[in-house]
JSON list of C-alpha atoms in Angstrom, two decimals:
[
{"chain": "E", "resi": 1, "resn": "ALA", "atom": "CA", "xyz": [-14.64, -45.65, 44.53]},
{"chain": "E", "resi": 2, "resn": "ASP", "atom": "CA", "xyz": [-12.76, -44.86, 47.74]},
{"chain": "E", "resi": 3, "resn": "ARG", "atom": "CA", "xyz": [-11.03, -41.72, 46.36]},
{"chain": "E", "resi": 4, "resn": "ARG", "atom": "CA", "xyz": [-12.14, -38.41, 47.82]},
{"chain": "E", "resi": 5, "resn": "VAL", "atom": "CA", "xyz": [-13.44, -35.83, 45.37]},
{"chain": "E", "resi": 6, "resn": "GLY", "atom": "CA", "xyz": [-11.03, -33.29, 46.87]},
{"chain": "E", "resi": 7, "resn": "GLY", "atom": "CA", "xyz": [-8.18, -35.30, 45.36]},
{"chain": "E", "resi": 8, "resn": "PHE", "atom": "CA", "xyz": [-9.63, -35.08, 41.86]},
{"chain": "E", "resi": 9, "resn": "SER", "atom": "CA", "xyz": [-8.15, -32.72, 39.30]},
{"chain": "E", "resi": 10, "resn": "LEU", "atom": "CA", "xyz": [-10.19, -29.64, 38.39]},
{"chain": "E", "resi": 11, "resn": "GLY", "atom": "CA", "xyz": [-11.20, -31.30, 35.11]},
{"chain": "E", "resi": 12, "resn": "MET", "atom": "CA", "xyz": [-12.38, -34.46, 36.90]},
{"chain": "E", "resi": 13, "resn": "ARG", "atom": "CA", "xyz": [-14.37, -32.38, 39.41]},
{"chain": "E", "resi": 14, "resn": "GLN", "atom": "CA", "xyz": [-15.92, -30.51, 36.48]},
{"chain": "E", "resi": 15, "resn": "ARG", "atom": "CA", "xyz": [-16.96, -33.78, 34.80]},
{"chain": "E", "resi": 16, "resn": "LEU", "atom": "CA", "xyz": [-18.34, -35.05, 38.12]},
{"chain": "E", "resi": 17, "resn": "GLY", "atom": "CA", "xyz": [-20.40, -31.88, 38.52]},
{"chain": "E", "resi": 18, "resn": "ILE", "atom": "CA", "xyz": [-21.86, -32.27, 35.03]},
{"chain": "E", "resi": 19, "resn": "ALA", "atom": "CA", "xyz": [-22.61, -35.96, 35.68]},
{"chain": "E", "resi": 20, "resn": "THR", "atom": "CA", "xyz": [-24.34, -35.00, 38.94]},
{"chain": "E", "resi": 21, "resn": "ALA", "atom": "CA", "xyz": [-26.44, -32.41, 37.11]},
{"chain": "E", "resi": 22, "resn": "LEU", "atom": "CA", "xyz": [-27.54, -35.10, 34.64]},
{"chain": "E", "resi": 23, "resn": "LEU", "atom": "CA", "xyz": [-28.69, -37.54, 37.35]},
{"chain": "E", "resi": 24, "resn": "GLY", "atom": "CA", "xyz": [-32.15, -36.01, 37.54]},
{"chain": "E", "resi": 25, "resn": "ASP", "atom": "CA", "xyz": [-32.59, -36.21, 33.73]},
{"chain": "E", "resi": 26, "resn": "PRO", "atom": "CA", "xyz": [-33.31, -32.46, 33.54]},
{"chain": "E", "resi": 27, "resn": "GLY", "atom": "CA", "xyz": [-35.07, -30.79, 30.65]},
{"chain": "E", "resi": 28, "resn": "VAL", "atom": "CA", "xyz": [-33.11, -27.61, 31.33]},
{"chain": "E", "resi": 29, "resn": "MET", "atom": "CA", "xyz": [-29.45, -27.34, 32.33]},
{"chain": "E", "resi": 30, "resn": "ILE", "atom": "CA", "xyz": [-27.70, -24.13, 33.35]},
{"chain": "E", "resi": 31, "resn": "LEU", "atom": "CA", "xyz": [-23.91, -24.39, 33.30]},
{"chain": "E", "resi": 32, "resn": "ASP", "atom": "CA", "xyz": [-21.39, -21.75, 34.33]},
{"chain": "E", "resi": 33, "resn": "GLU", "atom": "CA", "xyz": [-17.99, -22.11, 32.64]},
{"chain": "E", "resi": 34, "resn": "PRO", "atom": "CA", "xyz": [-18.45, -25.85, 32.00]},
{"chain": "E", "resi": 35, "resn": "ALA", "atom": "CA", "xyz": [-15.17, -26.17, 30.05]},
{"chain": "E", "resi": 36, "resn": "ASN", "atom": "CA", "xyz": [-13.11, -24.69, 32.90]},
{"chain": "E", "resi": 37, "resn": "GLY", "atom": "CA", "xyz": [-10.30, -27.05, 33.83]},
{"chain": "E", "resi": 38, "resn": "LEU", "atom": "CA", "xyz": [-10.96, -29.54, 31.04]},
{"chain": "E", "resi": 39, "resn": "ASP", "atom": "CA", "xyz": [-8.15, -30.75, 28.81]},
{"chain": "E", "resi": 40, "resn": "PRO", "atom": "CA", "xyz": [-8.68, -30.68, 25.01]},
{"chain": "E", "resi": 41, "resn": "GLU", "atom": "CA", "xyz": [-10.17, -34.19, 25.05]},
{"chain": "E", "resi": 42, "resn": "GLY", "atom": "CA", "xyz": [-12.52, -33.17, 27.86]},
{"chain": "E", "resi": 43, "resn": "VAL", "atom": "CA", "xyz": [-13.58, -30.05, 25.97]},
{"chain": "E", "resi": 44, "resn": "ARG", "atom": "CA", "xyz": [-14.42, -32.16, 22.92]},
{"chain": "E", "resi": 45, "resn": "TRP", "atom": "CA", "xyz": [-16.37, -34.60, 25.13]},
{"chain": "E", "resi": 46, "resn": "LEU", "atom": "CA", "xyz": [-18.28, -31.70, 26.70]},
{"chain": "E", "resi": 47, "resn": "ARG", "atom": "CA", "xyz": [-19.07, -30.13, 23.33]},
{"chain": "E", "resi": 48, "resn": "GLU", "atom": "CA", "xyz": [-20.47, -33.43, 21.99]},
{"chain": "E", "resi": 49, "resn": "LEU", "atom": "CA", "xyz": [-22.42, -34.06, 25.21]},
{"chain": "E", "resi": 50, "resn": "LEU", "atom": "CA", "xyz": [-24.03, -30.62, 25.18]},
{"chain": "E", "resi": 51, "resn": "ARG", "atom": "CA", "xyz": [-24.91, -30.84, 21.49]},
{"chain": "E", "resi": 52, "resn": "GLY", "atom": "CA", "xyz": [-26.41, -34.28, 22.10]},
{"chain": "E", "resi": 53, "resn": "LEU", "atom": "CA", "xyz": [-28.52, -32.98, 24.98]},
{"chain": "E", "resi": 54, "resn": "ALA", "atom": "CA", "xyz": [-29.73, -30.06, 22.88]},
{"chain": "E", "resi": 55, "resn": "GLY", "atom": "CA", "xyz": [-30.47, -32.49, 20.04]},
{"chain": "E", "resi": 56, "resn": "GLU", "atom": "CA", "xyz": [-32.77, -34.38, 22.42]},
{"chain": "E", "resi": 57, "resn": "GLY", "atom": "CA", "xyz": [-34.78, -31.19, 22.87]},
{"chain": "E", "resi": 58, "resn": "ARG", "atom": "CA", "xyz": [-33.29, -30.15, 26.20]},
{"chain": "E", "resi": 59, "resn": "ALA", "atom": "CA", "xyz": [-32.44, -26.52, 26.87]},
{"chain": "E", "resi": 60, "resn": "VAL", "atom": "CA", "xyz": [-28.76, -26.08, 27.71]},
{"chain": "E", "resi": 61, "resn": "LEU", "atom": "CA", "xyz": [-27.82, -22.60, 28.91]},
{"chain": "E", "resi": 62, "resn": "ILE", "atom": "CA", "xyz": [-24.10, -21.84, 29.17]},
{"chain": "E", "resi": 63, "resn": "SER", "atom": "CA", "xyz": [-22.45, -18.85, 30.77]},
{"chain": "E", "resi": 64, "resn": "SER", "atom": "CA", "xyz": [-18.86, -18.40, 29.66]},
{"chain": "E", "resi": 65, "resn": "HIS", "atom": "CA", "xyz": [-16.22, -15.84, 28.83]},
{"chain": "E", "resi": 66, "resn": "ILE", "atom": "CA", "xyz": [-14.38, -18.26, 26.50]},
{"chain": "E", "resi": 67, "resn": "LEU", "atom": "CA", "xyz": [-16.17, -17.02, 23.39]},
{"chain": "E", "resi": 68, "resn": "ALA", "atom": "CA", "xyz": [-14.14, -19.02, 20.88]},
{"chain": "E", "resi": 69, "resn": "GLU", "atom": "CA", "xyz": [-15.25, -22.22, 22.62]},
{"chain": "E", "resi": 70, "resn": "ILE", "atom": "CA", "xyz": [-18.86, -21.04, 22.85]},
{"chain": "E", "resi": 71, "resn": "ALA", "atom": "CA", "xyz": [-18.85, -20.33, 19.11]},
{"chain": "E", "resi": 72, "resn": "GLN", "atom": "CA", "xyz": [-17.96, -23.99, 18.47]},
{"chain": "E", "resi": 73, "resn": "THR", "atom": "CA", "xyz": [-20.67, -25.30, 20.76]},
{"chain": "E", "resi": 74, "resn": "VAL", "atom": "CA", "xyz": [-23.88, -23.27, 20.60]},
{"chain": "E", "resi": 75, "resn": "ASP", "atom": "CA", "xyz": [-26.63, -22.48, 18.11]},
{"chain": "E", "resi": 76, "resn": "SER", "atom": "CA", "xyz": [-28.08, -19.41, 19.83]},
{"chain": "E", "resi": 77, "resn": "VAL", "atom": "CA", "xyz": [-26.41, -16.61, 21.77]},
{"chain": "E", "resi": 78, "resn": "CYS", "atom": "CA", "xyz": [-27.55, -14.04, 24.30]},
{"chain": "E", "resi": 79, "resn": "ILE", "atom": "CA", "xyz": [-25.09, -11.26, 25.02]},
{"chain": "E", "resi": 80, "resn": "VAL", "atom": "CA", "xyz": [-25.48, -9.65, 28.43]},
{"chain": "E", "resi": 81, "resn": "ASP", "atom": "CA", "xyz": [-23.54, -6.55, 29.42]},
{"chain": "E", "resi": 82, "resn": "ARG", "atom": "CA", "xyz": [-23.63, -5.25, 32.99]},
{"chain": "E", "resi": 83, "resn": "GLY", "atom": "CA", "xyz": [-26.86, -7.15, 33.68]},
{"chain": "E", "resi": 84, "resn": "ARG", "atom": "CA", "xyz": [-28.61, -5.89, 30.54]},
{"chain": "E", "resi": 85, "resn": "LEU", "atom": "CA", "xyz": [-29.58, -8.11, 27.59]},
{"chain": "E", "resi": 86, "resn": "VAL", "atom": "CA", "xyz": [-27.85, -6.57, 24.58]},
{"chain": "E", "resi": 87, "resn": "THR", "atom": "CA", "xyz": [-28.93, -9.06, 21.92]},
{"chain": "E", "resi": 88, "resn": "GLN", "atom": "CA", "xyz": [-30.33, -12.53, 21.40]},
{"chain": "E", "resi": 89, "resn": "SER", "atom": "CA", "xyz": [-29.87, -14.29, 18.08]},
{"chain": "E", "resi": 90, "resn": "THR", "atom": "CA", "xyz": [-28.67, -17.40, 16.36]},
{"chain": "E", "resi": 91, "resn": "LEU", "atom": "CA", "xyz": [-24.89, -17.56, 16.22]},
{"chain": "E", "resi": 92, "resn": "ASP", "atom": "CA", "xyz": [-24.93, -17.59, 12.41]},
{"chain": "E", "resi": 93, "resn": "ALA", "atom": "CA", "xyz": [-27.19, -14.54, 12.15]},
{"chain": "E", "resi": 94, "resn": "LEU", "atom": "CA", "xyz": [-25.20, -12.65, 14.76]},
{"chain": "E", "resi": 95, "resn": "THR", "atom": "CA", "xyz": [-21.82, -13.18, 13.12]},
{"chain": "E", "resi": 96, "resn": "ALA", "atom": "CA", "xyz": [-23.24, -12.72, 9.59]},
{"chain": "E", "resi": 97, "resn": "SER", "atom": "CA", "xyz": [-24.70, -9.34, 10.54]},
{"chain": "E", "resi": 98, "resn": "ALA", "atom": "CA", "xyz": [-21.30, -8.12, 11.67]},
{"chain": "E", "resi": 99, "resn": "THR", "atom": "CA", "xyz": [-18.98, -6.38, 9.26]},
{"chain": "E", "resi": 100, "resn": "ARG", "atom": "CA", "xyz": [-16.94, -8.61, 7.02]},
{"chain": "E", "resi": 101, "resn": "VAL", "atom": "CA", "xyz": [-13.67, -7.42, 5.57]},
{"chain": "E", "resi": 102, "resn": "VAL", "atom": "CA", "xyz": [-12.50, -8.41, 2.10]},
{"chain": "E", "resi": 103, "resn": "ARG", "atom": "CA", "xyz": [-8.75, -8.31, 1.57]},
{"chain": "E", "resi": 104, "resn": "VAL", "atom": "CA", "xyz": [-7.45, -8.00, -1.98]},
{"chain": "E", "resi": 105, "resn": "ARG", "atom": "CA", "xyz": [-3.92, -8.00, -3.38]},
{"chain": "E", "resi": 106, "resn": "SER", "atom": "CA", "xyz": [-3.49, -6.72, -6.91]},
{"chain": "E", "resi": 107, "resn": "PRO", "atom": "CA", "xyz": [-0.90, -4.69, -8.82]},
{"chain": "E", "resi": 108, "resn": "ARG", "atom": "CA", "xyz": [-3.88, -2.45, -9.67]},
{"chain": "E", "resi": 109, "resn": "ALA", "atom": "CA", "xyz": [-5.15, -2.07, -6.11]},
{"chain": "E", "resi": 110, "resn": "GLN", "atom": "CA", "xyz": [-5.33, 1.72, -6.42]},
{"chain": "E", "resi": 111, "resn": "ASP", "atom": "CA", "xyz": [-7.48, 1.44, -9.57]},
{"chain": "E", "resi": 112, "resn": "LEU", "atom": "CA", "xyz": [-9.77, -0.91, -7.64]},
{"chain": "E", "resi": 113, "resn": "LYS", "atom": "CA", "xyz": [-9.94, 1.61, -4.79]},
{"chain": "E", "resi": 114, "resn": "VAL", "atom": "CA", "xyz": [-11.04, 4.37, -7.18]},
{"chain": "E", "resi": 115, "resn": "ALA", "atom": "CA", "xyz": [-13.65, 2.10, -8.82]},
{"chain": "E", "resi": 116, "resn": "LEU", "atom": "CA", "xyz": [-14.98, 1.01, -5.42]},
{"chain": "E", "resi": 117, "resn": "ALA", "atom": "CA", "xyz": [-15.28, 4.64, -4.31]},
{"chain": "E", "resi": 118, "resn": "ALA", "atom": "CA", "xyz": [-17.19, 5.46, -7.51]},
{"chain": "E", "resi": 119, "resn": "ARG", "atom": "CA", "xyz": [-19.71, 2.79, -6.48]},
{"chain": "E", "resi": 120, "resn": "GLY", "atom": "CA", "xyz": [-19.97, 4.19, -2.96]},
{"chain": "E", "resi": 121, "resn": "THR", "atom": "CA", "xyz": [-17.89, 1.47, -1.33]},
{"chain": "E", "resi": 122, "resn": "ALA", "atom": "CA", "xyz": [-15.18, 2.58, 1.05]},
{"chain": "E", "resi": 123, "resn": "SER", "atom": "CA", "xyz": [-11.83, 0.82, 1.14]},
{"chain": "E", "resi": 124, "resn": "SER", "atom": "CA", "xyz": [-8.49, 1.43, 2.76]},
{"chain": "E", "resi": 125, "resn": "SER", "atom": "CA", "xyz": [-5.02, 0.90, 1.38]},
{"chain": "E", "resi": 126, "resn": "VAL", "atom": "CA", "xyz": [-2.95, -1.44, 3.51]},
{"chain": "E", "resi": 127, "resn": "ALA", "atom": "CA", "xyz": [0.00, -1.33, 1.10]},
{"chain": "E", "resi": 128, "resn": "GLU", "atom": "CA", "xyz": [0.52, -0.18, -2.48]},
{"chain": "E", "resi": 129, "resn": "ASP", "atom": "CA", "xyz": [-0.83, -3.49, -3.79]},
{"chain": "E", "resi": 130, "resn": "ARG", "atom": "CA", "xyz": [-3.31, -4.31, -0.98]},
{"chain": "E", "resi": 131, "resn": "LEU", "atom": "CA", "xyz": [-6.77, -3.10, -0.01]},
{"chain": "E", "resi": 132, "resn": "GLU", "atom": "CA", "xyz": [-9.23, -3.86, 2.77]},
{"chain": "E", "resi": 133, "resn": "VAL", "atom": "CA", "xyz": [-12.89, -3.46, 1.85]},
{"chain": "E", "resi": 134, "resn": "PRO", "atom": "CA", "xyz": [-15.26, -3.62, 4.85]},
{"chain": "E", "resi": 135, "resn": "GLY", "atom": "CA", "xyz": [-18.82, -4.77, 4.23]},
{"chain": "E", "resi": 136, "resn": "ALA", "atom": "CA", "xyz": [-18.15, -6.13, 0.72]},
{"chain": "E", "resi": 137, "resn": "THR", "atom": "CA", "xyz": [-18.19, -9.68, -0.56]},
{"chain": "E", "resi": 138, "resn": "THR", "atom": "CA", "xyz": [-15.41, -11.42, -2.45]},
{"chain": "E", "resi": 139, "resn": "GLU", "atom": "CA", "xyz": [-17.83, -11.78, -5.37]},
{"chain": "E", "resi": 140, "resn": "GLU", "atom": "CA", "xyz": [-18.41, -8.02, -5.58]},
{"chain": "E", "resi": 141, "resn": "VAL", "atom": "CA", "xyz": [-14.72, -7.17, -5.44]},
{"chain": "E", "resi": 142, "resn": "GLY", "atom": "CA", "xyz": [-13.79, -10.00, -7.82]},
{"chain": "E", "resi": 143, "resn": "LEU", "atom": "CA", "xyz": [-16.38, -8.96, -10.41]},
{"chain": "E", "resi": 144, "resn": "LEU", "atom": "CA", "xyz": [-15.25, -5.35, -10.25]},
{"chain": "E", "resi": 145, "resn": "ALA", "atom": "CA", "xyz": [-11.62, -6.41, -10.72]},
{"chain": "E", "resi": 146, "resn": "ALA", "atom": "CA", "xyz": [-12.68, -8.50, -13.73]},
{"chain": "E", "resi": 147, "resn": "GLU", "atom": "CA", "xyz": [-14.52, -5.49, -15.23]},
{"chain": "E", "resi": 148, "resn": "LEU", "atom": "CA", "xyz": [-11.34, -3.42, -14.82]},
{"chain": "E", "resi": 149, "resn": "GLY", "atom": "CA", "xyz": [-9.13, -6.20, -16.15]},
{"chain": "E", "resi": 150, "resn": "ALA", "atom": "CA", "xyz": [-7.18, -6.02, -12.89]},
{"chain": "E", "resi": 151, "resn": "PRO", "atom": "CA", "xyz": [-5.29, -9.20, -12.00]},
{"chain": "E", "resi": 152, "resn": "ILE", "atom": "CA", "xyz": [-5.90, -10.48, -8.49]},
{"chain": "E", "resi": 153, "resn": "PHE", "atom": "CA", "xyz": [-3.24, -12.37, -6.59]},
{"chain": "E", "resi": 154, "resn": "GLU", "atom": "CA", "xyz": [-5.23, -12.73, -3.38]},
{"chain": "E", "resi": 155, "resn": "LEU", "atom": "CA", "xyz": [-8.90, -12.30, -2.50]},
{"chain": "E", "resi": 156, "resn": "THR", "atom": "CA", "xyz": [-10.08, -13.34, 0.96]},
{"chain": "E", "resi": 157, "resn": "SER", "atom": "CA", "xyz": [-12.93, -12.56, 3.30]},
{"chain": "E", "resi": 158, "resn": "ASP", "atom": "CA", "xyz": [-12.69, -12.49, 7.08]},
{"chain": "E", "resi": 159, "resn": "ALA", "atom": "CA", "xyz": [-15.96, -12.89, 8.93]},
{"chain": "E", "resi": 160, "resn": "SER", "atom": "CA", "xyz": [-16.30, -11.37, 12.36]},
{"chain": "E", "resi": 161, "resn": "SER", "atom": "CA", "xyz": [-15.88, -13.76, 15.25]},
{"chain": "E", "resi": 162, "resn": "LEU", "atom": "CA", "xyz": [-18.25, -13.98, 18.20]},
{"chain": "E", "resi": 163, "resn": "GLU", "atom": "CA", "xyz": [-15.60, -12.13, 20.21]},
{"chain": "E", "resi": 164, "resn": "ASP", "atom": "CA", "xyz": [-15.53, -9.30, 17.63]},
{"chain": "E", "resi": 165, "resn": "VAL", "atom": "CA", "xyz": [-19.32, -9.03, 17.80]},
{"chain": "E", "resi": 166, "resn": "PHE", "atom": "CA", "xyz": [-19.29, -9.11, 21.61]},
{"chain": "E", "resi": 167, "resn": "PHE", "atom": "CA", "xyz": [-16.83, -6.21, 21.84]},
{"chain": "E", "resi": 168, "resn": "LYS", "atom": "CA", "xyz": [-18.69, -4.24, 19.19]},
{"chain": "E", "resi": 169, "resn": "LEU", "atom": "CA", "xyz": [-22.01, -4.63, 21.03]},
{"chain": "E", "resi": 170, "resn": "THR", "atom": "CA", "xyz": [-20.75, -4.08, 24.56]},
{"chain": "E", "resi": 171, "resn": "ASN", "atom": "CA", "xyz": [-18.18, -1.32, 24.27]},
{"chain": "E", "resi": 172, "resn": "SER", "atom": "CA", "xyz": [-17.60, -0.24, 20.68]},
{"chain": "E", "resi": 173, "resn": "GLY", "atom": "CA", "xyz": [-14.78, -2.68, 20.10]},
{"chain": "E", "resi": 174, "resn": "GLU", "atom": "CA", "xyz": [-12.50, -1.18, 22.73]},
{"chain": "E", "resi": 175, "resn": "PRO", "atom": "CA", "xyz": [-11.02, -3.51, 25.33]},
{"chain": "E", "resi": 176, "resn": "ALA", "atom": "CA", "xyz": [-12.72, -3.00, 28.68]},
{"chain": "E", "resi": 177, "resn": "GLU", "atom": "CA", "xyz": [-10.94, -0.69, 31.09]},
{"chain": "E", "resi": 178, "resn": "VAL", "atom": "CA", "xyz": [-9.57, -2.37, 34.16]},
{"chain": "E", "resi": 179, "resn": "ALA", "atom": "CA", "xyz": [-10.67, -0.77, 37.43]},
{"chain": "E", "resi": 180, "resn": "ARG", "atom": "CA", "xyz": [-7.73, 0.10, 39.67]}
]
């Protein structure tokens, strides 16, 4: 009780700030980089706290550039670029609307590529036995392989992350240029 706040670690000061914000039992909380300085245990605590507050019907608004952490914490996302609202959506809808890539490994990958093209689906050869098929589902590619009698050794789907979506919506997927 007699320790000065200035002697606290960054993570402890962050927790103290959040505790102070909760003292008034607010219906709305606005937090800027709330996970900054927290250790992994503190991040988990924060995530559970914020979900609990939202579950009570409170509005919790978080500003952060740590998009992987945000994706584990929030239900809804607003993406703002240079002061302009780019999109507002649920996290699930936002990432589901982004392009998925199906990766397939088969000794008949080139036959699959031809069959996909005949159906109007673009694909790219990564290696002689590997394809990447953007915008397709594993079910579509798997069924087509079955129709062709093509054995499949690997069939995976990579969904876009919140970070992928952010870059796509704010600057066409290119890393931002650094002003010098």
